[in-house]
PDB file of C-alpha atoms in Angstrom:
ATOM      1  CA  MET A   1     -12.853  11.381 -15.064  1.00 71.00           C
ATOM      2  CA  ALA A   2     -13.140   8.192 -17.131  1.00 88.00           C
ATOM      3  CA  THR A   3     -15.744   5.803 -15.762  1.00 90.00           C
ATOM      4  CA  TYR A   4     -16.106   2.084 -16.348  1.00 92.00           C
ATOM      5  CA  VAL A   5     -19.259   0.245 -15.284  1.00 93.00           C
ATOM      6  CA  PHE A   6     -19.214  -3.520 -14.856  1.00 96.00           C
ATOM      7  CA  VAL A   7     -22.131  -5.809 -13.974  1.00 97.00           C
ATOM      8  CA  ASP A   8     -21.413  -9.481 -13.352  1.00 98.00           C
ATOM      9  CA  GLU A   9     -23.646 -12.333 -12.213  1.00 98.00           C
ATOM     10  CA  TRP A  10     -22.652 -15.658 -10.666  1.00 98.00           C
ATOM     11  CA  PHE A  11     -24.482 -18.674  -9.322  1.00 98.00           C
ATOM     12  CA  VAL A  12     -22.704 -20.274  -6.369  1.00 98.00           C
ATOM     13  CA  PRO A  13     -23.957 -23.653  -5.052  1.00 98.00           C
ATOM     14  CA  ALA A  14     -23.620 -22.631  -1.403  1.00 98.00           C
ATOM     15  CA  ASP A  15     -25.622 -20.796   1.223  1.00 97.00           C
ATOM     16  CA  PRO A  16     -25.674 -16.980   1.111  1.00 98.00           C
ATOM     17  CA  GLN A  17     -23.861 -16.559   4.455  1.00 97.00           C
ATOM     18  CA  TRP A  18     -20.848 -18.543   3.258  1.00 97.00           C
ATOM     19  CA  VAL A  19     -20.744 -16.535   0.015  1.00 98.00           C
ATOM     20  CA  TYR A  20     -21.094 -13.269   1.951  1.00 96.00           C
ATOM     21  CA  ASP A  21     -18.263 -14.217   4.289  1.00 95.00           C
ATOM     22  CA  LEU A  22     -15.927 -14.649   1.301  1.00 94.00           C
ATOM     23  CA  LEU A  23     -17.008 -11.656  -0.759  1.00 95.00           C
ATOM     24  CA  SER A  24     -17.360  -9.128   2.059  1.00 92.00           C
ATOM     25  CA  CYS A  25     -13.621  -9.067   2.866  1.00 92.00           C
ATOM     26  CA  PRO A  26     -11.755  -7.880  -0.238  1.00 91.00           C
ATOM     27  CA  ARG A  27      -8.364  -7.812   1.441  1.00 91.00           C
ATOM     28  CA  GLU A  28      -8.757 -11.603   1.824  1.00 93.00           C
ATOM     29  CA  TYR A  29      -9.437 -12.241  -1.890  1.00 94.00           C
ATOM     30  CA  PRO A  30      -5.825 -13.374  -2.520  1.00 94.00           C
ATOM     31  CA  ALA A  31      -6.461 -16.357  -0.197  1.00 94.00           C
ATOM     32  CA  TRP A  32      -8.993 -17.851  -2.617  1.00 95.00           C
ATOM     33  CA  TRP A  33      -8.947 -15.785  -5.838  1.00 93.00           C
ATOM     34  CA  ASP A  34      -5.211 -16.314  -5.851  1.00 81.00           C
ATOM     35  CA  ASP A  35      -4.356 -16.170  -9.534  1.00 90.00           C
ATOM     36  CA  VAL A  36      -6.012 -12.754  -9.997  1.00 95.00           C
ATOM     37  CA  PHE A  37      -5.727 -11.111  -6.567  1.00 94.00           C
ATOM     38  CA  LEU A  38      -2.051 -11.271  -5.681  1.00 95.00           C
ATOM     39  CA  ARG A  39      -1.901  -9.175  -2.511  1.00 94.00           C
ATOM     40  CA  GLY A  40      -4.427  -7.567  -0.172  1.00 94.00           C
ATOM     41  CA  GLU A  41      -4.102  -5.350   2.869  1.00 94.00           C
ATOM     42  CA  GLY A  42      -6.147  -2.700   4.613  1.00 91.00           C
ATOM     43  CA  ASP A  43      -8.926  -2.428   7.143  1.00 87.00           C
ATOM     44  CA  PRO A  44      -9.924  -5.778   8.708  1.00 86.00           C
ATOM     45  CA  GLY A  45     -13.390  -7.243   8.597  1.00 84.00           C
ATOM     46  CA  PRO A  46     -16.233  -6.838   6.134  1.00 87.00           C
ATOM     47  CA  ALA A  47     -16.224  -3.975   3.647  1.00 83.00           C
ATOM     48  CA  ALA A  48     -18.281  -0.972   4.698  1.00 82.00           C
ATOM     49  CA  PRO A  49     -18.506   2.692   3.731  1.00 80.00           C
ATOM     50  CA  GLY A  50     -15.184   4.340   4.502  1.00 81.00           C
ATOM     51  CA  LYS A  51     -13.225   1.099   4.875  1.00 86.00           C
ATOM     52  CA  ARG A  52     -10.314   0.605   2.502  1.00 87.00           C
ATOM     53  CA  ALA A  53      -8.510  -2.337   0.964  1.00 90.00           C
ATOM     54  CA  ARG A  54      -5.310  -1.957  -1.040  1.00 92.00           C
ATOM     55  CA  LEU A  55      -5.002  -4.660  -3.664  1.00 93.00           C
ATOM     56  CA  VAL A  56      -2.572  -5.896  -6.286  1.00 95.00           C
ATOM     57  CA  THR A  57      -4.242  -7.751  -9.127  1.00 94.00           C
ATOM     58  CA  ARG A  58      -3.445  -9.145 -12.528  1.00 94.00           C
ATOM     59  CA  GLY A  59      -5.460 -10.043 -15.572  1.00 92.00           C
ATOM     60  CA  ARG A  60      -4.739 -11.405 -19.033  1.00 91.00           C
ATOM     61  CA  LEU A  61      -3.017  -8.167 -19.948  1.00 87.00           C
ATOM     62  CA  PRO A  62       0.710  -8.096 -19.127  1.00 87.00           C
ATOM     63  CA  TYR A  63       0.637  -5.741 -16.157  1.00 87.00           C
ATOM     64  CA  ARG A  64      -0.160  -5.693 -12.464  1.00 91.00           C
ATOM     65  CA  LEU A  65      -2.672  -3.224 -11.168  1.00 87.00           C
ATOM     66  CA  ARG A  66      -2.239  -1.609  -7.750  1.00 89.00           C
ATOM     67  CA  TRP A  67      -5.467  -0.058  -6.567  1.00 87.00           C
ATOM     68  CA  GLU A  68      -7.479   0.919  -3.557  1.00 86.00           C
ATOM     69  CA  LEU A  69     -11.031  -0.191  -2.968  1.00 82.00           C
ATOM     70  CA  VAL A  70     -13.115   2.081  -0.778  1.00 78.00           C
ATOM     71  CA  GLY A  71     -16.232   0.519   0.766  1.00 68.00           C
ATOM     72  CA  GLY A  72     -19.465   1.716  -0.767  1.00 56.00           C
ATOM     73  CA  GLU A  73     -18.275   2.060  -4.393  1.00 71.00           C
ATOM     74  CA  GLY A  74     -19.072  -1.464  -5.553  1.00 82.00           C
ATOM     75  CA  ILE A  75     -22.150  -3.446  -4.682  1.00 90.00           C
ATOM     76  CA  TRP A  76     -22.301  -7.214  -4.252  1.00 93.00           C
ATOM     77  CA  THR A  77     -25.933  -8.332  -4.095  1.00 97.00           C
ATOM     78  CA  ILE A  78     -26.164 -11.790  -2.541  1.00 98.00           C
ATOM     79  CA  THR A  79     -29.521 -13.546  -2.794  1.00 98.00           C
ATOM     80  CA  GLY A  80     -30.480 -17.034  -1.701  1.00 98.00           C
ATOM     81  CA  VAL A  81     -32.074 -19.009  -4.530  1.00 98.00           C
ATOM     82  CA  GLU A  82     -32.969 -22.641  -5.037  1.00 98.00           C
ATOM     83  CA  GLY A  83     -29.788 -24.684  -4.826  1.00 97.00           C
ATOM     84  CA  GLY A  84     -27.479 -21.870  -3.732  1.00 98.00           C
ATOM     85  CA  THR A  85     -26.813 -18.177  -4.089  1.00 98.00           C
ATOM     86  CA  ARG A  86     -27.193 -15.635  -6.874  1.00 98.00           C
ATOM     87  CA  VAL A  87     -24.397 -13.061  -6.759  1.00 98.00           C
ATOM     88  CA  VAL A  88     -24.447  -9.794  -8.710  1.00 98.00           C
ATOM     89  CA  LEU A  89     -21.582  -7.326  -8.715  1.00 97.00           C
ATOM     90  CA  GLU A  90     -22.317  -3.770  -9.827  1.00 96.00           C
ATOM     91  CA  TRP A  91     -19.001  -1.947  -9.929  1.00 92.00           C
ATOM     92  CA  THR A  92     -18.276   1.580 -11.101  1.00 90.00           C
ATOM     93  CA  VAL A  93     -14.595   2.376 -11.519  1.00 87.00           C
ATOM     94  CA  GLU A  94     -13.304   5.918 -11.875  1.00 86.00           C
ATOM     95  CA  VAL A  95      -9.905   6.093 -13.549  1.00 85.00           C
ATOM     96  CA  ARG A  96      -7.715   8.908 -12.322  1.00 84.00           C
ATOM     97  CA  LYS A  97      -4.496   8.385 -14.276  1.00 87.00           C
ATOM     98  CA  PRO A  98      -4.389  11.048 -17.012  1.00 92.00           C
ATOM     99  CA  LEU A  99      -2.980   8.805 -19.745  1.00 92.00           C
ATOM    100  CA  VAL A 100      -5.570   6.078 -19.125  1.00 88.00           C
ATOM    101  CA  ARG A 101      -8.359   8.688 -19.072  1.00 91.00           C
ATOM    102  CA  ARG A 102      -7.257  10.052 -22.447  1.00 94.00           C
ATOM    103  CA  LEU A 103      -6.992   6.571 -23.948  1.00 93.00           C
ATOM    104  CA  THR A 104     -10.314   5.335 -22.545  1.00 92.00           C
ATOM    105  CA  PRO A 105     -12.077   5.222 -25.941  1.00 92.00           C
ATOM    106  CA  LEU A 106      -9.424   2.764 -27.131  1.00 93.00           C
ATOM    107  CA  LEU A 107      -8.919   0.926 -23.850  1.00 91.00           C
ATOM    108  CA  ARG A 108     -12.565   0.406 -22.816  1.00 92.00           C
ATOM    109  CA  PRO A 109     -13.086  -2.826 -24.833  1.00 94.00           C
ATOM    110  CA  ILE A 110      -9.711  -4.211 -23.731  1.00 94.00           C
ATOM    111  CA  PHE A 111     -10.353  -3.420 -20.055  1.00 91.00           C
ATOM    112  CA  GLY A 112     -13.830  -4.955 -20.349  1.00 94.00           C
ATOM    113  CA  TRP A 113     -12.362  -8.146 -21.808  1.00 96.00           C
ATOM    114  CA  ASN A 114      -9.732  -8.230 -19.050  1.00 94.00           C
ATOM    115  CA  HIS A 115     -12.383  -7.683 -16.339  1.00 94.00           C
ATOM    116  CA  ARG A 116     -14.558 -10.514 -17.687  1.00 96.00           C
ATOM    117  CA  TRP A 117     -11.534 -12.852 -17.696  1.00 96.00           C
ATOM    118  CA  ALA A 118     -10.721 -12.036 -14.059  1.00 96.00           C
ATOM    119  CA  MET A 119     -14.347 -12.367 -12.922  1.00 96.00           C
ATOM    120  CA  LYS A 120     -14.732 -15.717 -14.680  1.00 97.00           C
ATOM    121  CA  ARG A 121     -11.679 -16.974 -12.768  1.00 96.00           C
ATOM    122  CA  GLY A 122     -13.221 -15.808  -9.491  1.00 97.00           C
ATOM    123  CA  GLU A 123     -16.523 -17.469 -10.320  1.00 97.00           C
ATOM    124  CA  ARG A 124     -14.841 -20.778 -11.156  1.00 97.00           C
ATOM    125  CA  ARG A 125     -12.789 -20.652  -7.958  1.00 97.00           C
ATOM    126  CA  ILE A 126     -15.694 -19.851  -5.615  1.00 98.00           C
ATOM    127  CA  VAL A 127     -17.889 -22.524  -7.254  1.00 98.00           C
ATOM    128  CA  THR A 128     -15.089 -25.094  -6.918  1.00 97.00           C
ATOM    129  CA  MET A 129     -14.664 -24.204  -3.246  1.00 97.00           C
ATOM    130  CA  ALA A 130     -18.428 -24.403  -2.641  1.00 97.00           C
ATOM    131  CA  ARG A 131     -18.658 -27.845  -4.254  1.00 97.00           C
ATOM    132  CA  ALA A 132     -15.670 -29.101  -2.231  1.00 97.00           C
ATOM    133  CA  ARG A 133     -17.522 -28.168   0.958  1.00 92.00           C
ATOM    134  CA  GLY A 134     -20.255 -30.629  -0.027  1.00 78.00           C
TER     135      GLY A 134
END
């Protein structure tokens, strides 16, 4: 199995509960992270072990990715700090498609670049929404 590990950190100028409410429901990401998360469906409510969300996403690369997120595989750590919330995502992705697994040594830097692009878009969007709330 090919494994990708991503760690991202954001600062959001909003209270931790508001940030948690947005980030804990991945099937709702298309409502606010709309240019990256195109479609979401699955179990309602906050993510939890065993819950699933099926997502369609896009990045800078010219393809759409259909994938399933199972609660418990990625960790959002949400911490109140002065002036807002520190958010850290620790995400381990296991690739199951044989061709992608074989090409992982070549694809790893490209997928990393694509992931950073998508996460930066999410960070900008959530910060914009937080500032609009006042």
